[in-house]
Structures are given as C-alpha cells and as structure tokens.
Short mmCIF file of C-alpha atoms in Angstrom, two decimals:
data_model
loop_
_atom_site.label_atom_id
_atom_site.label_comp_id
_atom_site.label_asym_id
_atom_site.label_seq_id
_atom_site.Cartn_x
_atom_site.Cartn_y
_atom_site.Cartn_z
CA MET X 1 101.49 148.75 42.99
CA ASN X 2 101.12 152.58 41.27
CA ARG X 3 98.09 154.87 41.05
CA TRP X 4 97.07 156.19 37.94
CA THR X 5 95.34 159.54 37.56
CA GLN X 6 92.41 160.09 34.74
CA ASN X 7 94.64 161.78 32.93
CA GLU X 8 97.57 159.03 31.80
CA LEU X 9 94.73 156.33 31.85
CA ASN X 10 93.74 158.11 29.35
CA ASN X 11 96.67 159.59 27.62
CA THR X 12 98.74 156.38 27.87
CA ASP X 13 98.05 154.58 24.38
CA ASP X 14 97.69 150.02 24.88
CA LEU X 15 101.18 148.92 24.28
CA SER X 16 102.49 150.97 26.31
CA PHE X 17 100.43 150.27 29.85
CA ALA X 18 100.44 146.50 29.03
CA ILE X 19 104.28 147.21 29.51
CA LYS X 20 103.79 149.32 32.33
CA ILE X 21 101.75 147.62 34.45
CA LEU X 22 104.58 144.10 33.47
CA TYR X 23 106.97 146.42 35.20
CA GLU X 24 104.56 146.85 37.90
CA ARG X 25 104.49 142.85 38.35
CA ARG X 26 107.70 142.17 37.92
CA LYS X 27 109.51 144.36 40.50
CA GLY X 28 108.60 142.60 43.35
CA LEU X 29 109.77 139.06 41.85
CA ASN X 30 112.95 137.28 42.27
CA PRO X 31 115.33 137.38 39.23
CA TYR X 32 115.67 133.42 38.53
CA SER X 33 112.16 133.03 39.39
CA PRO X 34 110.01 131.52 36.01
CA LEU X 35 107.27 134.06 35.74
CA TYR X 36 110.07 137.02 36.34
CA ASN X 37 111.48 135.62 33.15
CA LYS X 38 107.76 135.23 31.54
CA ILE X 39 107.18 139.02 32.00
CA SER X 40 110.53 139.70 30.29
CA HIS X 41 110.07 138.39 27.02
CA ALA X 42 106.77 139.90 27.19
CA VAL X 43 107.33 142.55 27.84
CA ARG X 44 110.51 142.38 24.98
CA THR X 45 108.08 140.55 22.74
CA LEU X 46 105.93 144.93 23.65
CA THR X 47 108.34 147.11 23.20
CA MET X 48 109.68 145.23 19.44
CA ILE X 49 106.08 145.58 18.59
CA GLN X 50 105.96 149.41 19.81
CA GLU X 51 109.01 150.09 17.64
CA GLU X 52 107.04 148.71 14.82
CA LYS X 53 104.16 150.32 15.13
CA GLU X 54 106.57 154.04 15.99
CA LYS X 55 108.19 153.49 12.52
CA PHE X 56 105.54 152.19 10.34
CA ILE X 57 103.95 155.26 11.85
CA ALA X 58 106.77 157.66 10.94
CA LYS X 59 106.87 156.37 6.99
CA ILE X 60 103.75 157.03 6.59
CA VAL X 61 103.69 160.08 8.40
CA GLN X 62 106.91 161.16 6.11
CA ASP X 63 105.48 159.39 2.85
CA ALA X 64 102.47 162.17 3.20
CA VAL X 65 104.71 165.13 3.58
CA ASP X 66 107.50 164.11 0.74
CA ALA X 67 103.24 164.11 -0.89
CA VAL X 68 102.55 167.64 -0.27
CA ASN X 69 106.15 168.55 -1.09
CA PHE X 70 106.32 166.60 -4.33
CA GLU X 71 106.75 169.43 -6.87
CA TRP X 72 105.39 168.30 -11.05
#
C-alpha cells in the first residue's frame, strides 16, 4: 500500500483518488480472479466518467472564452 502525503491528498480529485486506490488493491491479485476483473471494470468506468467530466469542463471554458472574444 502506498503512503499518501497530505499534499497529494489535498491535490487529488475524488475520481483520480478512487482510481489510484483501486489500482493499488488490484496490484496483488491474480489477473484471472473475479475481484481483479471487477476492479478492472470499475476502473474503466471511473476513467470514462473522468474523461466525460474533463470534456464537459473544457467545453464550458471554451464557451466562456468564445463569449469574451465575441465581437458585436
């Protein structure tokens, strides 16, 4: 199990934290075990959610930049 510094805990969002914890848990498992497979599936799901969140935020930022740069 990795140790987390206070700085890492404060600067890691919840989705990234959950993904890293799941990877740590999966590290010692047999790759053919049901728990390994379940953790891998959960990581893929959380990664997809994280990517969608980042796309959503990027779109909001781009819309704000476009609004500021809009000429009447």
